[in-house]
PDB file of C-alpha atoms in Angstrom:
ATOM      1  CA  MET A   1      -3.772  28.293   9.361  1.00 66.00           C
ATOM      2  CA  THR A   2      -1.725  26.776  12.150  1.00 72.00           C
ATOM      3  CA  LEU A   3       1.450  24.897  11.198  1.00 80.00           C
ATOM      4  CA  LEU A   4       1.016  22.222  13.849  1.00 92.00           C
ATOM      5  CA  VAL A   5       1.706  18.745  12.491  1.00 95.00           C
ATOM      6  CA  ARG A   6      -1.075  16.222  13.088  1.00 97.00           C
ATOM      7  CA  ARG A   7      -0.889  13.939  10.051  1.00 97.00           C
ATOM      8  CA  SER A   8      -1.671  10.846  12.118  1.00 98.00           C
ATOM      9  CA  GLU A   9      -3.662  10.618  15.341  1.00 98.00           C
ATOM     10  CA  LEU A  10      -3.686   7.133  16.820  1.00 98.00           C
ATOM     11  CA  ALA A  11      -6.573   6.003  19.009  1.00 97.00           C
ATOM     12  CA  LEU A  12      -5.527   3.756  21.892  1.00 96.00           C
ATOM     13  CA  PRO A  13      -7.948   2.161  24.397  1.00 97.00           C
ATOM     14  CA  ALA A  14      -6.889   3.511  27.780  1.00 97.00           C
ATOM     15  CA  CYS A  15      -7.814   0.199  29.397  1.00 97.00           C
ATOM     16  CA  ASN A  16      -5.318  -1.773  27.270  1.00 96.00           C
ATOM     17  CA  ASP A  17      -2.019  -0.774  28.841  1.00 94.00           C
ATOM     18  CA  HIS A  18      -0.221  -3.713  27.166  1.00 95.00           C
ATOM     19  CA  MET A  19      -0.585  -1.766  23.887  1.00 94.00           C
ATOM     20  CA  PHE A  20       0.911   1.492  25.125  1.00 95.00           C
ATOM     21  CA  ALA A  21       4.593   0.920  24.368  1.00 94.00           C
ATOM     22  CA  LYS A  22       3.998  -0.161  20.768  1.00 93.00           C
ATOM     23  CA  ALA A  23       1.641   2.736  20.140  1.00 94.00           C
ATOM     24  CA  LEU A  24       4.149   5.296  21.386  1.00 95.00           C
ATOM     25  CA  SER A  25       6.880   3.921  19.126  1.00 94.00           C
ATOM     26  CA  CYS A  26       4.963   3.762  15.827  1.00 96.00           C
ATOM     27  CA  GLY A  27       5.648   7.355  14.746  1.00 96.00           C
ATOM     28  CA  ALA A  28       2.179   8.847  15.202  1.00 97.00           C
ATOM     29  CA  ASP A  29       2.122  12.619  15.509  1.00 97.00           C
ATOM     30  CA  LEU A  30      -0.435  12.336  18.325  1.00 98.00           C
ATOM     31  CA  VAL A  31      -1.663   9.398  20.397  1.00 98.00           C
ATOM     32  CA  PHE A  32      -4.789   9.753  22.485  1.00 98.00           C
ATOM     33  CA  LEU A  33      -5.638   7.390  25.317  1.00 98.00           C
ATOM     34  CA  ASP A  34      -9.334   6.797  24.820  1.00 97.00           C
ATOM     35  CA  LEU A  35     -11.439   6.921  27.963  1.00 98.00           C
ATOM     36  CA  GLU A  36     -14.649   7.062  25.946  1.00 97.00           C
ATOM     37  CA  ASP A  37     -15.867   4.613  23.288  1.00 93.00           C
ATOM     38  CA  ALA A  38     -12.896   2.209  23.442  1.00 94.00           C
ATOM     39  CA  THR A  39     -13.234   1.711  27.211  1.00 96.00           C
ATOM     40  CA  PRO A  40     -16.206  -0.280  28.595  1.00 96.00           C
ATOM     41  CA  GLU A  41     -18.204   1.212  31.441  1.00 96.00           C
ATOM     42  CA  SER A  42     -16.904  -1.321  33.954  1.00 96.00           C
ATOM     43  CA  LEU A  43     -13.326  -0.174  33.285  1.00 97.00           C
ATOM     44  CA  LYS A  44     -13.755   3.600  33.122  1.00 97.00           C
ATOM     45  CA  GLU A  45     -12.068   4.369  36.435  1.00 96.00           C
ATOM     46  CA  SER A  46      -9.253   1.829  36.156  1.00 97.00           C
ATOM     47  CA  ALA A  47      -8.573   3.017  32.599  1.00 97.00           C
ATOM     48  CA  ARG A  48      -8.272   6.568  33.880  1.00 98.00           C
ATOM     49  CA  GLU A  49      -5.601   5.393  36.324  1.00 97.00           C
ATOM     50  CA  LYS A  50      -3.712   3.666  33.509  1.00 97.00           C
ATOM     51  CA  ALA A  51      -3.872   6.815  31.406  1.00 98.00           C
ATOM     52  CA  ILE A  52      -2.487   8.936  34.227  1.00 98.00           C
ATOM     53  CA  THR A  53       0.371   6.494  34.774  1.00 97.00           C
ATOM     54  CA  ALA A  54       1.196   6.412  31.050  1.00 97.00           C
ATOM     55  CA  LEU A  55       1.188  10.192  30.789  1.00 97.00           C
ATOM     56  CA  ALA A  56       3.337  10.656  33.876  1.00 95.00           C
ATOM     57  CA  GLU A  57       5.836   7.830  33.458  1.00 96.00           C
ATOM     58  CA  MET A  58       6.207   6.766  29.806  1.00 96.00           C
ATOM     59  CA  ASP A  59       8.545   8.293  27.251  1.00 95.00           C
ATOM     60  CA  TRP A  60       6.354   9.901  24.589  1.00 96.00           C
ATOM     61  CA  GLY A  61       9.267  11.180  22.510  1.00 94.00           C
ATOM     62  CA  ARG A  62       8.001  13.470  19.731  1.00 93.00           C
ATOM     63  CA  THR A  63       4.458  12.082  19.955  1.00 96.00           C
ATOM     64  CA  VAL A  64       1.898  14.500  21.390  1.00 97.00           C
ATOM     65  CA  PRO A  65       0.277  13.001  24.537  1.00 98.00           C
ATOM     66  CA  ALA A  66      -3.506  13.258  24.652  1.00 98.00           C
ATOM     67  CA  ILE A  67      -6.650  11.741  26.133  1.00 98.00           C
ATOM     68  CA  ARG A  68     -10.206  11.555  24.891  1.00 98.00           C
ATOM     69  CA  ILE A  69     -12.545  12.239  27.780  1.00 98.00           C
ATOM     70  CA  ASN A  70     -15.982  10.758  28.184  1.00 98.00           C
ATOM     71  CA  GLY A  71     -18.949  12.717  26.900  1.00 97.00           C
ATOM     72  CA  LEU A  72     -19.996  15.846  28.743  1.00 96.00           C
ATOM     73  CA  ASP A  73     -23.350  14.239  29.523  1.00 95.00           C
ATOM     74  CA  THR A  74     -21.768  11.287  31.374  1.00 96.00           C
ATOM     75  CA  LYS A  75     -20.882  10.809  35.036  1.00 96.00           C
ATOM     76  CA  TRP A  76     -17.198  10.204  34.177  1.00 97.00           C
ATOM     77  CA  CYS A  77     -16.375  13.382  32.257  1.00 97.00           C
ATOM     78  CA  HIS A  78     -15.863  15.711  35.219  1.00 96.00           C
ATOM     79  CA  ASP A  79     -13.431  13.339  36.938  1.00 97.00           C
ATOM     80  CA  ASP A  80     -11.660  12.575  33.656  1.00 98.00           C
ATOM     81  CA  ILE A  81     -10.648  16.212  33.378  1.00 98.00           C
ATOM     82  CA  ILE A  82      -9.972  16.961  37.036  1.00 98.00           C
ATOM     83  CA  GLU A  83      -8.128  13.736  37.917  1.00 98.00           C
ATOM     84  CA  VAL A  84      -5.964  13.550  34.796  1.00 98.00           C
ATOM     85  CA  VAL A  85      -5.014  17.225  34.765  1.00 98.00           C
ATOM     86  CA  THR A  86      -4.357  17.333  38.523  1.00 98.00           C
ATOM     87  CA  ARG A  87      -2.090  14.283  38.489  1.00 97.00           C
ATOM     88  CA  ALA A  88      -0.532  14.294  35.026  1.00 97.00           C
ATOM     89  CA  ARG A  89      -0.271  18.092  35.001  1.00 95.00           C
ATOM     90  CA  GLU A  90       1.815  19.366  32.064  1.00 93.00           C
ATOM     91  CA  LYS A  91       2.587  15.836  30.878  1.00 96.00           C
ATOM     92  CA  LEU A  92      -0.869  16.048  29.284  1.00 97.00           C
ATOM     93  CA  HIS A  93      -0.811  18.177  26.142  1.00 97.00           C
ATOM     94  CA  THR A  94      -4.246  17.770  24.535  1.00 98.00           C
ATOM     95  CA  ILE A  95      -7.784  16.786  25.470  1.00 98.00           C
ATOM     96  CA  VAL A  96     -10.065  15.448  22.743  1.00 98.00           C
ATOM     97  CA  VAL A  97     -13.658  16.528  23.389  1.00 98.00           C
ATOM     98  CA  PRO A  98     -16.243  14.077  21.998  1.00 98.00           C
ATOM     99  CA  LYS A  99     -19.716  14.796  20.655  1.00 97.00           C
ATOM    100  CA  ALA A 100     -19.581  18.589  20.832  1.00 98.00           C
ATOM    101  CA  CYS A 101     -23.048  19.825  19.906  1.00 98.00           C
ATOM    102  CA  THR A 102     -22.812  23.524  20.716  1.00 98.00           C
ATOM    103  CA  ALA A 103     -20.162  26.143  21.389  1.00 98.00           C
ATOM    104  CA  ARG A 104     -21.197  26.027  25.046  1.00 98.00           C
ATOM    105  CA  ASP A 105     -19.895  22.439  25.292  1.00 98.00           C
ATOM    106  CA  VAL A 106     -16.412  23.653  24.394  1.00 98.00           C
ATOM    107  CA  TRP A 107     -16.774  26.700  26.641  1.00 98.00           C
ATOM    108  CA  TRP A 108     -17.473  24.438  29.636  1.00 98.00           C
ATOM    109  CA  VAL A 109     -14.290  22.391  29.113  1.00 98.00           C
ATOM    110  CA  ASP A 110     -12.270  25.561  28.523  1.00 98.00           C
ATOM    111  CA  LEU A 111     -13.553  27.167  31.727  1.00 98.00           C
ATOM    112  CA  LEU A 112     -12.851  24.091  33.848  1.00 98.00           C
ATOM    113  CA  LEU A 113      -9.314  23.857  32.431  1.00 98.00           C
ATOM    114  CA  THR A 114      -8.705  27.548  33.122  1.00 98.00           C
ATOM    115  CA  GLN A 115      -9.701  27.055  36.763  1.00 97.00           C
ATOM    116  CA  LEU A 116      -7.498  23.959  37.103  1.00 97.00           C
ATOM    117  CA  GLU A 117      -4.475  25.585  35.480  1.00 98.00           C
ATOM    118  CA  ASP A 118      -4.764  28.544  37.827  1.00 97.00           C
ATOM    119  CA  LYS A 119      -5.225  26.335  40.885  1.00 97.00           C
ATOM    120  CA  LEU A 120      -2.302  24.050  39.999  1.00 97.00           C
ATOM    121  CA  GLY A 121       0.008  26.810  38.760  1.00 97.00           C
ATOM    122  CA  LEU A 122       0.491  25.201  35.361  1.00 97.00           C
ATOM    123  CA  THR A 123       2.716  27.178  32.995  1.00 93.00           C
ATOM    124  CA  ARG A 124       1.398  25.712  29.733  1.00 94.00           C
ATOM    125  CA  ARG A 125      -2.227  25.765  28.642  1.00 96.00           C
ATOM    126  CA  ILE A 126      -3.771  22.426  27.766  1.00 98.00           C
ATOM    127  CA  ARG A 127      -4.933  22.252  24.167  1.00 98.00           C
ATOM    128  CA  LEU A 128      -8.223  20.950  22.749  1.00 98.00           C
ATOM    129  CA  GLU A 129      -9.326  18.986  19.728  1.00 98.00           C
ATOM    130  CA  VAL A 130     -13.059  18.792  19.157  1.00 98.00           C
ATOM    131  CA  LEU A 131     -15.120  16.064  17.510  1.00 98.00           C
ATOM    132  CA  ILE A 132     -18.036  16.832  15.215  1.00 98.00           C
ATOM    133  CA  GLU A 133     -19.994  13.568  15.398  1.00 97.00           C
ATOM    134  CA  GLU A 134     -23.617  14.543  15.933  1.00 98.00           C
ATOM    135  CA  VAL A 135     -25.992  16.179  13.456  1.00 98.00           C
ATOM    136  CA  GLU A 136     -26.474  19.060  15.912  1.00 98.00           C
ATOM    137  CA  GLY A 137     -22.725  19.469  16.128  1.00 98.00           C
ATOM    138  CA  LEU A 138     -22.441  19.610  12.349  1.00 98.00           C
ATOM    139  CA  ALA A 139     -25.170  22.251  12.207  1.00 98.00           C
ATOM    140  CA  ASN A 140     -23.195  24.323  14.746  1.00 98.00           C
ATOM    141  CA  ALA A 141     -19.713  23.442  13.483  1.00 98.00           C
ATOM    142  CA  GLU A 142     -18.628  27.016  12.707  1.00 98.00           C
ATOM    143  CA  GLU A 143     -19.591  28.284  16.180  1.00 98.00           C
ATOM    144  CA  ILE A 144     -17.950  25.279  17.838  1.00 98.00           C
ATOM    145  CA  ALA A 145     -14.689  25.779  15.934  1.00 98.00           C
ATOM    146  CA  VAL A 146     -14.263  29.350  17.208  1.00 98.00           C
ATOM    147  CA  ALA A 147     -15.529  28.703  20.744  1.00 98.00           C
ATOM    148  CA  SER A 148     -12.064  28.574  22.354  1.00 98.00           C
ATOM    149  CA  ASP A 149      -8.550  29.685  21.490  1.00 97.00           C
ATOM    150  CA  ARG A 150      -7.365  26.368  22.959  1.00 98.00           C
ATOM    151  CA  ILE A 151      -8.651  24.486  19.916  1.00 98.00           C
ATOM    152  CA  ASP A 152      -5.969  23.072  17.617  1.00 98.00           C
ATOM    153  CA  ALA A 153      -8.151  20.838  15.446  1.00 98.00           C
ATOM    154  CA  ILE A 154     -11.685  19.936  14.458  1.00 98.00           C
ATOM    155  CA  ILE A 155     -12.265  16.228  13.796  1.00 98.00           C
ATOM    156  CA  PHE A 156     -14.962  14.566  11.724  1.00 98.00           C
ATOM    157  CA  GLY A 157     -16.210  11.580  13.747  1.00 97.00           C
ATOM    158  CA  VAL A 158     -17.997   9.399  11.228  1.00 97.00           C
ATOM    159  CA  GLY A 159     -18.978   6.569  13.614  1.00 95.00           C
ATOM    160  CA  ASP A 160     -21.351   8.339  15.958  1.00 96.00           C
ATOM    161  CA  PHE A 161     -22.335  10.681  13.150  1.00 97.00           C
ATOM    162  CA  SER A 162     -23.628   7.661  11.211  1.00 97.00           C
ATOM    163  CA  LEU A 163     -25.888   6.817  14.138  1.00 97.00           C
ATOM    164  CA  SER A 164     -26.964  10.408  14.660  1.00 97.00           C
ATOM    165  CA  GLN A 165     -27.907  10.798  11.006  1.00 97.00           C
ATOM    166  CA  GLY A 166     -29.573   7.378  10.839  1.00 98.00           C
ATOM    167  CA  ALA A 167     -27.397   6.330   7.923  1.00 97.00           C
ATOM    168  CA  ARG A 168     -27.580   2.753   6.611  1.00 97.00           C
ATOM    169  CA  VAL A 169     -23.910   1.822   6.630  1.00 97.00           C
ATOM    170  CA  ASP A 170     -21.691  -1.159   7.387  1.00 97.00           C
ATOM    171  CA  THR A 171     -19.117  -1.437  10.172  1.00 96.00           C
ATOM    172  CA  ASN A 172     -16.651   0.562   8.082  1.00 96.00           C
ATOM    173  CA  PHE A 173     -19.279   3.323   7.784  1.00 96.00           C
ATOM    174  CA  GLU A 174     -19.735   2.758   4.072  1.00 96.00           C
ATOM    175  CA  PRO A 175     -23.240   2.759   2.515  1.00 96.00           C
ATOM    176  CA  LEU A 176     -25.143  -0.502   2.302  1.00 97.00           C
ATOM    177  CA  GLY A 177     -25.910  -0.005  -1.352  1.00 96.00           C
ATOM    178  CA  ASP A 178     -24.954   1.948  -4.425  1.00 95.00           C
ATOM    179  CA  TYR A 179     -24.303   5.632  -3.780  1.00 95.00           C
ATOM    180  CA  PRO A 180     -22.729   8.115  -6.218  1.00 92.00           C
ATOM    181  CA  GLY A 181     -19.569   9.809  -4.970  1.00 88.00           C
ATOM    182  CA  ASP A 182     -18.352  10.232  -1.384  1.00 91.00           C
ATOM    183  CA  PHE A 183     -21.174   9.256   0.980  1.00 96.00           C
ATOM    184  CA  TRP A 184     -19.840  11.663   3.645  1.00 97.00           C
ATOM    185  CA  HIS A 185     -18.838  14.568   1.396  1.00 96.00           C
ATOM    186  CA  TYR A 186     -21.240  17.128   2.882  1.00 97.00           C
ATOM    187  CA  ALA A 187     -20.305  16.385   6.486  1.00 97.00           C
ATOM    188  CA  ARG A 188     -16.596  16.223   5.658  1.00 97.00           C
ATOM    189  CA  ASN A 189     -16.665  19.497   3.768  1.00 97.00           C
ATOM    190  CA  LYS A 190     -18.706  21.389   6.368  1.00 98.00           C
ATOM    191  CA  THR A 191     -16.378  20.210   9.124  1.00 98.00           C
ATOM    192  CA  LEU A 192     -13.394  21.281   7.036  1.00 98.00           C
ATOM    193  CA  VAL A 193     -14.869  24.711   6.328  1.00 98.00           C
ATOM    194  CA  ALA A 194     -15.510  25.237  10.052  1.00 98.00           C
ATOM    195  CA  ALA A 195     -11.882  24.386  10.808  1.00 98.00           C
ATOM    196  CA  ARG A 196     -10.646  26.800   8.152  1.00 97.00           C
ATOM    197  CA  ILE A 197     -12.850  29.609   9.496  1.00 97.00           C
ATOM    198  CA  ALA A 198     -11.184  29.126  12.886  1.00 98.00           C
ATOM    199  CA  GLY A 199      -7.715  28.749  11.364  1.00 96.00           C
ATOM    200  CA  VAL A 200      -7.203  25.299  12.904  1.00 97.00           C
ATOM    201  CA  LEU A 201      -6.430  21.835  11.579  1.00 97.00           C
ATOM    202  CA  ALA A 202      -9.025  19.504  10.073  1.00 98.00           C
ATOM    203  CA  ILE A 203      -8.634  15.813  10.947  1.00 98.00           C
ATOM    204  CA  ASP A 204     -10.483  13.121   8.994  1.00 98.00           C
ATOM    205  CA  ALA A 205     -12.455  10.210  10.399  1.00 97.00           C
ATOM    206  CA  PRO A 206     -11.182   6.758  11.405  1.00 97.00           C
ATOM    207  CA  TYR A 207     -11.236   3.780   9.034  1.00 97.00           C
ATOM    208  CA  PRO A 208     -12.151   0.678  11.077  1.00 96.00           C
ATOM    209  CA  ASP A 209     -11.181  -1.860   8.391  1.00 96.00           C
ATOM    210  CA  TYR A 210      -7.516  -1.729   9.443  1.00 95.00           C
ATOM    211  CA  GLY A 211      -6.600  -4.758   7.345  1.00 95.00           C
ATOM    212  CA  ASN A 212      -7.530  -2.882   4.186  1.00 97.00           C
ATOM    213  CA  VAL A 213      -4.500  -0.634   3.810  1.00 96.00           C
ATOM    214  CA  GLU A 214      -5.431   0.311   0.239  1.00 97.00           C
ATOM    215  CA  GLY A 215      -8.864   1.475   1.397  1.00 97.00           C
ATOM    216  CA  TYR A 216      -7.363   3.527   4.227  1.00 98.00           C
ATOM    217  CA  GLU A 217      -4.913   5.189   1.861  1.00 98.00           C
ATOM    218  CA  ARG A 218      -7.660   5.933  -0.659  1.00 96.00           C
ATOM    219  CA  ASP A 219      -9.843   7.465   2.073  1.00 96.00           C
ATOM    220  CA  ALA A 220      -6.951   9.513   3.424  1.00 97.00           C
ATOM    221  CA  HIS A 221      -5.949  10.749  -0.022  1.00 97.00           C
ATOM    222  CA  ARG A 222      -9.470  11.876  -0.901  1.00 96.00           C
ATOM    223  CA  ALA A 223      -9.768  13.823   2.347  1.00 97.00           C
ATOM    224  CA  SER A 224      -6.333  15.376   1.789  1.00 97.00           C
ATOM    225  CA  LEU A 225      -7.466  16.662  -1.618  1.00 96.00           C
ATOM    226  CA  LEU A 226     -10.293  18.532   0.102  1.00 96.00           C
ATOM    227  CA  GLY A 227      -7.812  20.124   2.505  1.00 95.00           C
ATOM    228  CA  TYR A 228      -7.745  17.829   5.524  1.00 97.00           C
ATOM    229  CA  THR A 229      -4.366  17.873   7.238  1.00 96.00           C
ATOM    230  CA  GLY A 230      -4.476  14.500   8.981  1.00 98.00           C
ATOM    231  CA  LYS A 231      -6.495  11.379   9.745  1.00 98.00           C
ATOM    232  CA  TRP A 232      -7.271   9.181  12.706  1.00 98.00           C
ATOM    233  CA  ALA A 233      -5.695   5.755  12.884  1.00 98.00           C
ATOM    234  CA  ILE A 234      -7.101   2.852  14.863  1.00 96.00           C
ATOM    235  CA  HIS A 235      -4.088   0.585  14.294  1.00 96.00           C
ATOM    236  CA  PRO A 236      -0.336   1.351  14.206  1.00 96.00           C
ATOM    237  CA  ALA A 237      -0.168  -0.026  10.645  1.00 96.00           C
ATOM    238  CA  GLN A 238      -2.252   2.938   9.463  1.00 98.00           C
ATOM    239  CA  VAL A 239       0.127   5.531  10.920  1.00 98.00           C
ATOM    240  CA  PRO A 240       2.888   5.513   8.252  1.00 97.00           C
ATOM    241  CA  ILE A 241       0.234   5.711   5.538  1.00 98.00           C
ATOM    242  CA  ALA A 242      -1.299   8.837   7.075  1.00 98.00           C
ATOM    243  CA  ASN A 243       2.132  10.377   7.629  1.00 97.00           C
ATOM    244  CA  ARG A 244       2.988   9.897   3.972  1.00 97.00           C
ATOM    245  CA  VAL A 245      -0.365  10.958   2.502  1.00 97.00           C
ATOM    246  CA  TYR A 246      -0.558  14.158   4.549  1.00 97.00           C
ATOM    247  CA  SER A 247       3.009  15.230   3.799  1.00 94.00           C
ATOM    248  CA  PRO A 248       3.733  17.282   0.647  1.00 93.00           C
ATOM    249  CA  THR A 249       5.225  15.107  -2.062  1.00 91.00           C
ATOM    250  CA  ALA A 250       8.594  15.776  -3.668  1.00 91.00           C
ATOM    251  CA  ALA A 251       6.746  16.836  -6.832  1.00 92.00           C
ATOM    252  CA  GLU A 252       4.547  19.297  -4.932  1.00 91.00           C
ATOM    253  CA  ILE A 253       7.568  20.802  -3.199  1.00 93.00           C
ATOM    254  CA  ALA A 254       9.524  21.106  -6.459  1.00 92.00           C
ATOM    255  CA  LEU A 255       6.572  22.785  -8.200  1.00 92.00           C
ATOM    256  CA  ALA A 256       6.150  25.236  -5.317  1.00 92.00           C
ATOM    257  CA  GLN A 257       9.837  26.139  -5.396  1.00 92.00           C
ATOM    258  CA  ARG A 258       9.808  26.499  -9.189  1.00 91.00           C
ATOM    259  CA  ASN A 259       6.711  28.715  -9.173  1.00 91.00           C
ATOM    260  CA  ILE A 260       8.106  31.007  -6.477  1.00 92.00           C
ATOM    261  CA  ALA A 261      11.447  31.361  -8.275  1.00 91.00           C
ATOM    262  CA  ALA A 262       9.772  32.185 -11.592  1.00 89.00           C
ATOM    263  CA  TYR A 263       7.366  34.652  -9.999  1.00 86.00           C
ATOM    264  CA  ARG A 264      10.128  36.479  -8.130  1.00 89.00           C
ATOM    265  CA  GLU A 265      12.103  36.808 -11.346  1.00 85.00           C
ATOM    266  CA  ALA A 266       9.037  38.179 -13.150  1.00 86.00           C
ATOM    267  CA  GLU A 267       8.346  40.534 -10.241  1.00 83.00           C
ATOM    268  CA  ALA A 268      11.900  41.881 -10.435  1.00 86.00           C
ATOM    269  CA  ASN A 269      11.267  42.649 -14.103  1.00 84.00           C
ATOM    270  CA  GLY A 270       8.081  44.571 -13.355  1.00 85.00           C
ATOM    271  CA  ARG A 271       5.549  41.843 -14.121  1.00 84.00           C
ATOM    272  CA  GLY A 272       2.811  40.541 -11.802  1.00 78.00           C
ATOM    273  CA  ALA A 273       2.358  37.136 -13.397  1.00 84.00           C
ATOM    274  CA  VAL A 274       4.414  34.628 -15.326  1.00 86.00           C
ATOM    275  CA  GLY A 275       3.941  31.456 -17.322  1.00 83.00           C
ATOM    276  CA  VAL A 276       5.559  28.314 -15.904  1.00 83.00           C
ATOM    277  CA  ASP A 277       5.465  25.275 -18.183  1.00 83.00           C
ATOM    278  CA  GLY A 278       2.573  26.859 -20.061  1.00 84.00           C
ATOM    279  CA  VAL A 279       0.521  27.613 -16.920  1.00 86.00           C
ATOM    280  CA  LEU A 280      -0.172  31.080 -15.513  1.00 88.00           C
ATOM    281  CA  VAL A 281       1.337  31.754 -12.083  1.00 86.00           C
ATOM    282  CA  ASP A 282       0.226  34.842 -10.161  1.00 87.00           C
ATOM    283  CA  ALA A 283       0.018  36.026  -6.540  1.00 88.00           C
ATOM    284  CA  ALA A 284      -2.637  33.444  -5.600  1.00 92.00           C
ATOM    285  CA  HIS A 285      -0.401  30.614  -6.806  1.00 91.00           C
ATOM    286  CA  ILE A 286       2.488  31.989  -4.759  1.00 91.00           C
ATOM    287  CA  LYS A 287       0.400  31.909  -1.585  1.00 92.00           C
ATOM    288  CA  MET A 288      -0.406  28.262  -2.293  1.00 91.00           C
ATOM    289  CA  ALA A 289       3.262  27.506  -2.944  1.00 92.00           C
ATOM    290  CA  GLN A 290       4.325  29.224   0.260  1.00 92.00           C
ATOM    291  CA  ALA A 291       1.759  27.227   2.242  1.00 90.00           C
ATOM    292  CA  THR A 292       3.107  23.979   0.761  1.00 90.00           C
ATOM    293  CA  LEU A 293       6.697  24.847   1.666  1.00 92.00           C
ATOM    294  CA  ALA A 294       5.743  26.004   5.153  1.00 90.00           C
ATOM    295  CA  ARG A 295       3.947  22.725   5.813  1.00 90.00           C
ATOM    296  CA  ALA A 296       6.916  20.741   4.533  1.00 90.00           C
ATOM    297  CA  ALA A 297       9.267  22.698   6.783  1.00 91.00           C
ATOM    298  CA  ALA A 298       6.998  22.128   9.799  1.00 91.00           C
ATOM    299  CA  ILE A 299       7.025  18.364   9.159  1.00 91.00           C
ATOM    300  CA  ASP A 300      10.756  18.116   8.469  1.00 86.00           C
ATOM    301  CA  PRO A 301      13.107  20.759   6.989  1.00 84.00           C
ATOM    302  CA  ASP A 302      14.908  17.957   5.132  1.00 83.00           C
ATOM    303  CA  LEU A 303      11.887  17.678   2.855  1.00 82.00           C
ATOM    304  CA  LEU A 304      12.862  21.026   1.325  1.00 83.00           C
ATOM    305  CA  ARG A 305      16.256  19.589   0.463  1.00 79.00           C
ATOM    306  CA  GLY A 306      14.776  16.597  -1.332  1.00 63.00           C
ATOM    307  CA  ASP A 307      15.028  14.130   1.578  1.00 52.00           C
ATOM    308  CA  THR A 308      11.554  12.536   1.742  1.00 47.00           C
ATOM    309  CA  VAL A 309      12.467   9.579   3.953  1.00 41.00           C
ATOM    310  CA  SER A 310      11.144  11.194   7.141  1.00 42.00           C
ATOM    311  CA  ALA A 311       7.747  11.894   5.573  1.00 44.00           C
ATOM    312  CA  GLY A 312       6.763   8.325   6.385  1.00 46.00           C
ATOM    313  CA  ARG A 313       7.738   8.674  10.030  1.00 47.00           C
TER     314      ARG A 313
END
């Protein structure tokens, strides 16, 4: 799996340029200027201009600059891609593709980007993140995830998926009644499996109730247990929570280091497994430990030295 760091992805309405500076300073791993759902139809073109200006002129620091284009079935999508790429050029890193239903949807964006990059002489390929937020998209998630080598992440988009499925949920996309377990477990898990097949990141859905920080953390933690590597944020206050939840803890890092050390010692003595604190550790455990340490190093090498302060960045 890729070692890209996308613990927090902050959604920012592209029409609200007064929010840009704060969003770019909150420590999100990626911020996307949303030309789609967060921008009303009457402001689509002016929002595109604001996004281009922000990409070209603002200091993004370590935050990955991205846009979410309008749906492929809309009259704005074509110009979103051509105008932003032509004018922002390599200042744009990632395009978020909404409502992908088939692999051909991704193929179309990939082909258009290839033509633009060749025409403009760009030296870096623009990356893609793809939203699974329709029932057809979920059914085709595995094919979508492998449709382009530009894809860095697959995202579960619970909002539109709720509508597509016909689910009876509230504005936080939680069931309007008693339901055992995680209401979205099947969709979350299938999206995650598709991402893992492609070897890309899996990003969990937004949590609209931004005032409920405990709920956001609970949602993020549950998704992280499944294997999700990050979560959308719709408010800067959610960003440090996602950064912390999707970073390995000091205890996880210490256990990984301890297991590797014990296994290497056993290996040197001709054994293929060892007991650590009464628990068997074999080659499979070492692969898990190595993955934990690699992720920690990708986030911040200081984490491996016991400095966990930057995990909340």
